[in-house]
PDB file of C-alpha atoms in Angstrom:
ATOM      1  CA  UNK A   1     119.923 -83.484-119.049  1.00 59.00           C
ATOM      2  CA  UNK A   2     117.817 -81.133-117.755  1.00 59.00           C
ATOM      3  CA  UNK A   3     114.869 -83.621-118.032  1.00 66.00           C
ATOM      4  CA  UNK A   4     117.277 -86.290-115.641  1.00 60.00           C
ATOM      5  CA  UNK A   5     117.719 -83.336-113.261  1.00 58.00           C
ATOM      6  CA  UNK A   6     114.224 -82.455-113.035  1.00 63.00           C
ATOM      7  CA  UNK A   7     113.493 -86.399-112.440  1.00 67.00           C
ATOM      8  CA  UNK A   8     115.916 -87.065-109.989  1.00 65.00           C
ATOM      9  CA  UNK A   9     115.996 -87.138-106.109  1.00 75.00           C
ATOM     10  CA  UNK A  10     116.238 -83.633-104.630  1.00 76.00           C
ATOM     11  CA  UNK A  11     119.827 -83.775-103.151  1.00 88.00           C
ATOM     12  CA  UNK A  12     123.468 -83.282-103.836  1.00 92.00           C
ATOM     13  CA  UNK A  13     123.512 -87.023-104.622  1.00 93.00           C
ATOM     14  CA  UNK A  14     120.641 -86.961-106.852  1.00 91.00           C
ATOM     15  CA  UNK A  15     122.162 -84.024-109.166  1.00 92.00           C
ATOM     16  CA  UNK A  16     125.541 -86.111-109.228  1.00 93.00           C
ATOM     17  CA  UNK A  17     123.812 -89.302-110.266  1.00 93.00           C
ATOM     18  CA  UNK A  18     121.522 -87.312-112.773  1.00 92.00           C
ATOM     19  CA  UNK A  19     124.247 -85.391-114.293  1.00 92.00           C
ATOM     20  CA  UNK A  20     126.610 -88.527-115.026  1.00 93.00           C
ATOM     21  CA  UNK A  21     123.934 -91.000-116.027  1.00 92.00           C
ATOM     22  CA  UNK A  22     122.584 -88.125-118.455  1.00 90.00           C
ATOM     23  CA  UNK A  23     126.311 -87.197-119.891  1.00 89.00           C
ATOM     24  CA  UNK A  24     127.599 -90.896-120.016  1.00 89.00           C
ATOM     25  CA  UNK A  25     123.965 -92.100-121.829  1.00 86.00           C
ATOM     26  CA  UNK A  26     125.241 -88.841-124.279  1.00 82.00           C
ATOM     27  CA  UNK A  27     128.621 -90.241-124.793  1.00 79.00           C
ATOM     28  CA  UNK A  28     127.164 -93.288-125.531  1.00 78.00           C
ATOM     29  CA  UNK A  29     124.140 -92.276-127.582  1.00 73.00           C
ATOM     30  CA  UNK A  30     125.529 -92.248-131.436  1.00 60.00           C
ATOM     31  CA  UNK A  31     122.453 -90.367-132.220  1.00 47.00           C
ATOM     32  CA  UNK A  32     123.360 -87.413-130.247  1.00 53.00           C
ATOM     33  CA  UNK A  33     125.263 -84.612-129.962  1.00 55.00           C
ATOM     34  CA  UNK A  34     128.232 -85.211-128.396  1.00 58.00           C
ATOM     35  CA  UNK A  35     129.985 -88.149-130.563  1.00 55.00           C
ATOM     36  CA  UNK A  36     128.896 -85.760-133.570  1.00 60.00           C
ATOM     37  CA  UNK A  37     130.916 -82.941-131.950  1.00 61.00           C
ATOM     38  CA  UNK A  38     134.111 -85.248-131.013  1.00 59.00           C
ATOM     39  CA  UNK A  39     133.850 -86.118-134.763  1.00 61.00           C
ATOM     40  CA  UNK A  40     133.204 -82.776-136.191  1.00 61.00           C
ATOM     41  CA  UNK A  41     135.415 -81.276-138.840  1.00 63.00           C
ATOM     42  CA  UNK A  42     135.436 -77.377-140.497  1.00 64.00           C
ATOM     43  CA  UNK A  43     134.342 -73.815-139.863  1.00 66.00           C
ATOM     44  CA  UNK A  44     132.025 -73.559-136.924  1.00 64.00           C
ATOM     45  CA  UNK A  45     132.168 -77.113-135.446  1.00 62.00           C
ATOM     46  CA  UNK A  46     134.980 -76.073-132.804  1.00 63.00           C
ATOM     47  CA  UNK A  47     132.838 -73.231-131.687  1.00 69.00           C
ATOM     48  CA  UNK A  48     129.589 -75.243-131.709  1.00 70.00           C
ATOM     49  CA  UNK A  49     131.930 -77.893-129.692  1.00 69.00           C
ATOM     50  CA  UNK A  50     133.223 -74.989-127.165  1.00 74.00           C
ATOM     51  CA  UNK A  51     129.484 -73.585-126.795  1.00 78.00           C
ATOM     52  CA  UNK A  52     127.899 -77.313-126.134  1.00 77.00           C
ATOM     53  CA  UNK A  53     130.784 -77.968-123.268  1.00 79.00           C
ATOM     54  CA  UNK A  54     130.243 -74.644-121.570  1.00 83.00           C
ATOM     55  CA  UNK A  55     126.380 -74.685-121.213  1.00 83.00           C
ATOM     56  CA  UNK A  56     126.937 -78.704-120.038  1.00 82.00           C
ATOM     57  CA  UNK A  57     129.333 -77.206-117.435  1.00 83.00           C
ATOM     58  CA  UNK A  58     127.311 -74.373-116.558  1.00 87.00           C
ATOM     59  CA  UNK A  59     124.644 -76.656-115.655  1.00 85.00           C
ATOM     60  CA  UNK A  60     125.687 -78.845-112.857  1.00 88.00           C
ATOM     61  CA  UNK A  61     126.640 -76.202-110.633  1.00 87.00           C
ATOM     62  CA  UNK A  62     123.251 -74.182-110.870  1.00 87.00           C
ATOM     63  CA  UNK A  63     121.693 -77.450-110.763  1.00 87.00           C
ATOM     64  CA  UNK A  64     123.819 -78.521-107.481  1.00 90.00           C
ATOM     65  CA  UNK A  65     122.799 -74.636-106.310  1.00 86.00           C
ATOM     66  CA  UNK A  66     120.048 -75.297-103.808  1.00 87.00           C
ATOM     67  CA  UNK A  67     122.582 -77.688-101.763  1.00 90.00           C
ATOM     68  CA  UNK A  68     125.926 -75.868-102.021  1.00 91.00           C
ATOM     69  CA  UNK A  69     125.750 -75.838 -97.927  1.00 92.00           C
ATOM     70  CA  UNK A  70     126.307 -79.364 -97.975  1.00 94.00           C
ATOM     71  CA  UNK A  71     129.388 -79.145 -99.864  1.00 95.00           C
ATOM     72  CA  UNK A  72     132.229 -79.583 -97.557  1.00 95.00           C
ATOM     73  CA  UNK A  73     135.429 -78.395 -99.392  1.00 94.00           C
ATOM     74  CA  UNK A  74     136.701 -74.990 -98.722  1.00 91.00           C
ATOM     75  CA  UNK A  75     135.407 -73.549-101.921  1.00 93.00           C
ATOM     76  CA  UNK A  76     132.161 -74.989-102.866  1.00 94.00           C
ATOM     77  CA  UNK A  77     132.170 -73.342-106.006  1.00 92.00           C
ATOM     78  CA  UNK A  78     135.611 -74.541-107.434  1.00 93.00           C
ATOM     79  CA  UNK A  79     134.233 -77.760-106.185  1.00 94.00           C
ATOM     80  CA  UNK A  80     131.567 -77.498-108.273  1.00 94.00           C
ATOM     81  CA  UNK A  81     133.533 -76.450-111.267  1.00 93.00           C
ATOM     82  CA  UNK A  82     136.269 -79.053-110.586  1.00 94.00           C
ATOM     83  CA  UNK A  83     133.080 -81.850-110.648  1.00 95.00           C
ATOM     84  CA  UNK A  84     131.826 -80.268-113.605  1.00 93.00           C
ATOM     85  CA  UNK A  85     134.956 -80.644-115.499  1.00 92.00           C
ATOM     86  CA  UNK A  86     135.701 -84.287-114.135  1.00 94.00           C
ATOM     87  CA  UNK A  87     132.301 -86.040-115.343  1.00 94.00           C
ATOM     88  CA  UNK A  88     132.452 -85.137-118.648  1.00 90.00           C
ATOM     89  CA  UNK A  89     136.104 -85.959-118.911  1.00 89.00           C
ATOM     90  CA  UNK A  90     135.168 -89.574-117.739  1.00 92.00           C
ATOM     91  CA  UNK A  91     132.302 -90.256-119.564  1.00 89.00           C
ATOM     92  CA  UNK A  92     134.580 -88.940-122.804  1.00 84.00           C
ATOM     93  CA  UNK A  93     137.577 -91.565-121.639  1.00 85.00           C
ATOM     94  CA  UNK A  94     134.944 -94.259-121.519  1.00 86.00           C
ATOM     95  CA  UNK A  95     133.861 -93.505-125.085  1.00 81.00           C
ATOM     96  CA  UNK A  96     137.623 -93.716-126.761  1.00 79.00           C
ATOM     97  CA  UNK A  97     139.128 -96.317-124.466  1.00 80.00           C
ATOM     98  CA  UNK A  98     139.261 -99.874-125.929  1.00 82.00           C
ATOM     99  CA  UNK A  99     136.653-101.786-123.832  1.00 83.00           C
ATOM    100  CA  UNK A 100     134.242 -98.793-122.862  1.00 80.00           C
ATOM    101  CA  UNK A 101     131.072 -99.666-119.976  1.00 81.00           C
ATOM    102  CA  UNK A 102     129.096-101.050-122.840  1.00 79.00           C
ATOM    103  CA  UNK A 103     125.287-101.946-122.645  1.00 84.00           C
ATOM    104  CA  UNK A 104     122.780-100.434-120.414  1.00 87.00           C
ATOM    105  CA  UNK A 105     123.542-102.220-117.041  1.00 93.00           C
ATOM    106  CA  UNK A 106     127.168-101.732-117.035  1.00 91.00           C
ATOM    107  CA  UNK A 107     126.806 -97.697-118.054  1.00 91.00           C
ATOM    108  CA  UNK A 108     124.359 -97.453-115.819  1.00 93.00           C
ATOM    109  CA  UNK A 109     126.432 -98.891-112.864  1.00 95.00           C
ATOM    110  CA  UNK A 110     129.941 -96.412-114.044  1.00 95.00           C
ATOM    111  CA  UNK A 111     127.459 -93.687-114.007  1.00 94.00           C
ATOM    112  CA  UNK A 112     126.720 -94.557-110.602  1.00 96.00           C
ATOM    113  CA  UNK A 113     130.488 -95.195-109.534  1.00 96.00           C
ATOM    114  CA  UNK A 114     130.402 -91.482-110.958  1.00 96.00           C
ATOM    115  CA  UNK A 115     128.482 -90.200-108.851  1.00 95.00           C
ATOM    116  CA  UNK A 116     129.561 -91.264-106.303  1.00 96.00           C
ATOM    117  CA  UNK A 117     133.199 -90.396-106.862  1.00 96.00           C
ATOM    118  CA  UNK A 118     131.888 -87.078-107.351  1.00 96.00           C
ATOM    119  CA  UNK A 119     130.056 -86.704-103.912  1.00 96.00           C
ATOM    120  CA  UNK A 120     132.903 -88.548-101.695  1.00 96.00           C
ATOM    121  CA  UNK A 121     134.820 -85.525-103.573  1.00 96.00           C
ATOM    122  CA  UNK A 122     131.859 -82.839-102.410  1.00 96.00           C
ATOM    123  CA  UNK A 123     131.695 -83.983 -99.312  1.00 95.00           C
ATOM    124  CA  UNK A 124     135.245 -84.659 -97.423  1.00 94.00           C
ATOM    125  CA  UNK A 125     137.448 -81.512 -96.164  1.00 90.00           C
ATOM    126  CA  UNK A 126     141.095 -81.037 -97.547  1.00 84.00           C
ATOM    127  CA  UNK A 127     142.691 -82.739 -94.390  1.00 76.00           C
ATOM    128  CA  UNK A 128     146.674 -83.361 -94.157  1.00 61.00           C
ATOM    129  CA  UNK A 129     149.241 -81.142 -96.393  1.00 58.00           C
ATOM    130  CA  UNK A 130     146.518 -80.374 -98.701  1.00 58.00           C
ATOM    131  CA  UNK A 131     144.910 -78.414 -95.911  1.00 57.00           C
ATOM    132  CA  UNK A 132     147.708 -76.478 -94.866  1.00 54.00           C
ATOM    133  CA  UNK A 133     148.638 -75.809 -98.579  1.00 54.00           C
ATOM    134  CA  UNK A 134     144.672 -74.288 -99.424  1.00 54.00           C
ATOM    135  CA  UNK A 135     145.707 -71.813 -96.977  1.00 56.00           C
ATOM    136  CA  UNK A 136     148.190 -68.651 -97.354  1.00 53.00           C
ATOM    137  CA  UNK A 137     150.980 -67.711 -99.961  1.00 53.00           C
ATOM    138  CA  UNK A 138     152.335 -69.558-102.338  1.00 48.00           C
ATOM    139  CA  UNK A 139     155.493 -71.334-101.075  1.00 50.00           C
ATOM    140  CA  UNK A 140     159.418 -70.020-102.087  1.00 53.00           C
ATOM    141  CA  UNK A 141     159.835 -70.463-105.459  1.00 48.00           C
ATOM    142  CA  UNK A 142     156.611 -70.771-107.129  1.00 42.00           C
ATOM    143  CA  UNK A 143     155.878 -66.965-106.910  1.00 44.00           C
ATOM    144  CA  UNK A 144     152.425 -65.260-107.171  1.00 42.00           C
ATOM    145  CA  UNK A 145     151.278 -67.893-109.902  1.00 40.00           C
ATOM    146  CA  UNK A 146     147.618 -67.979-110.075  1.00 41.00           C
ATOM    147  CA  UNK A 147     146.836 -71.661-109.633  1.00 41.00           C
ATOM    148  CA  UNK A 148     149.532 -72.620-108.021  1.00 37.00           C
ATOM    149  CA  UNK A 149     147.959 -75.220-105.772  1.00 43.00           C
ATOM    150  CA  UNK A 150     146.561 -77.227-108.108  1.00 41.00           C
ATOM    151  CA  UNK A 151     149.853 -77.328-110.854  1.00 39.00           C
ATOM    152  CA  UNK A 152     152.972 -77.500-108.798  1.00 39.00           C
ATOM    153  CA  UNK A 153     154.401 -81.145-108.026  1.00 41.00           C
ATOM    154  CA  UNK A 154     153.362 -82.088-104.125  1.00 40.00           C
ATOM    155  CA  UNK A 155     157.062 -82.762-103.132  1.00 40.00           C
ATOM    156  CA  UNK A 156     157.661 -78.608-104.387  1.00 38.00           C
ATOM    157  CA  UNK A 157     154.602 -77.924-101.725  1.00 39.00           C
ATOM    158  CA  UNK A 158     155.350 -79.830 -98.872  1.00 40.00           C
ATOM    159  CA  UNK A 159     156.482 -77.716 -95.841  1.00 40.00           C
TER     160      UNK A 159
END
């Protein structure tokens, strides 16, 4: 990954685009690492598993570092963390589902979609209810729950 990131355009875009075409090429790689950890069985392999995610995650958001400014939602770093978490959980779908992007030209074109999923994401404000919701207490009934925004059903939220 890091050799995709070092390769890539310098921008917001480029990291996107370098960090899904290097996880989904992963995902679809049977010689690496990650298809060995989604099979991986016994003592150790759940922490190897845990420790392999974390340092992917970690990496996206230093990578995207240099251009946080450009990021547009109202907390660039959850951004960031939300994008890191939603890459990797697409590029795992498109290993287990039925007909996956198979061959080089059509993973190279849903890493792309990827990407650019991720920056229309990055790069639009909250705008409408979600807006008003980012901002003060949590509405009657849902308390002081940490996360609140992000679990309770819309209709609960809407004012």
């Amino acid at each position: 990954m890091a050799e995709r990131r070092k390769a890539a355009e310098p921008s917001l875009s480029g990291v996107m685009d370098a960090y899904a075409h290097a996880l989904l090429q992963s995902f679809a790689d049977s010689s690496n690492l990650f298809p060995e950890l989604l099979r991986a069985r016994g003592p150790g392999s759940l922490d190897r598993g845990a420790r392999t995610i974390t340092e992917i995650h970690r990496l996206l958001p230093e990578a995207a570092t240099p251009d946080k400014d450009q990021i547009r939602r109202s907390d660039p770093q959850r951004a960031l963390d939300t994008t890191a978490r939603a890459i990797p959980g697409a590029c795992f779908h498109n290993s287990v589902r039925p007909a996956p992007a198979d061959g080089e030209t059509a993973r190279r074109r849903y890493a792309d979609e990827l990407g650019d999923i991720a920056i229309a994401y990055l790069l639009t404000r909250p705008t409408g209810h979600r807006a008003r919701l980012m901002q003060g207490p949590a509405p009657a009934g849902l308390g002081g729950a940490v996360g609140w925004r992000s679990r309770a059903p819309v209709s609960r939220l809407a004012p």
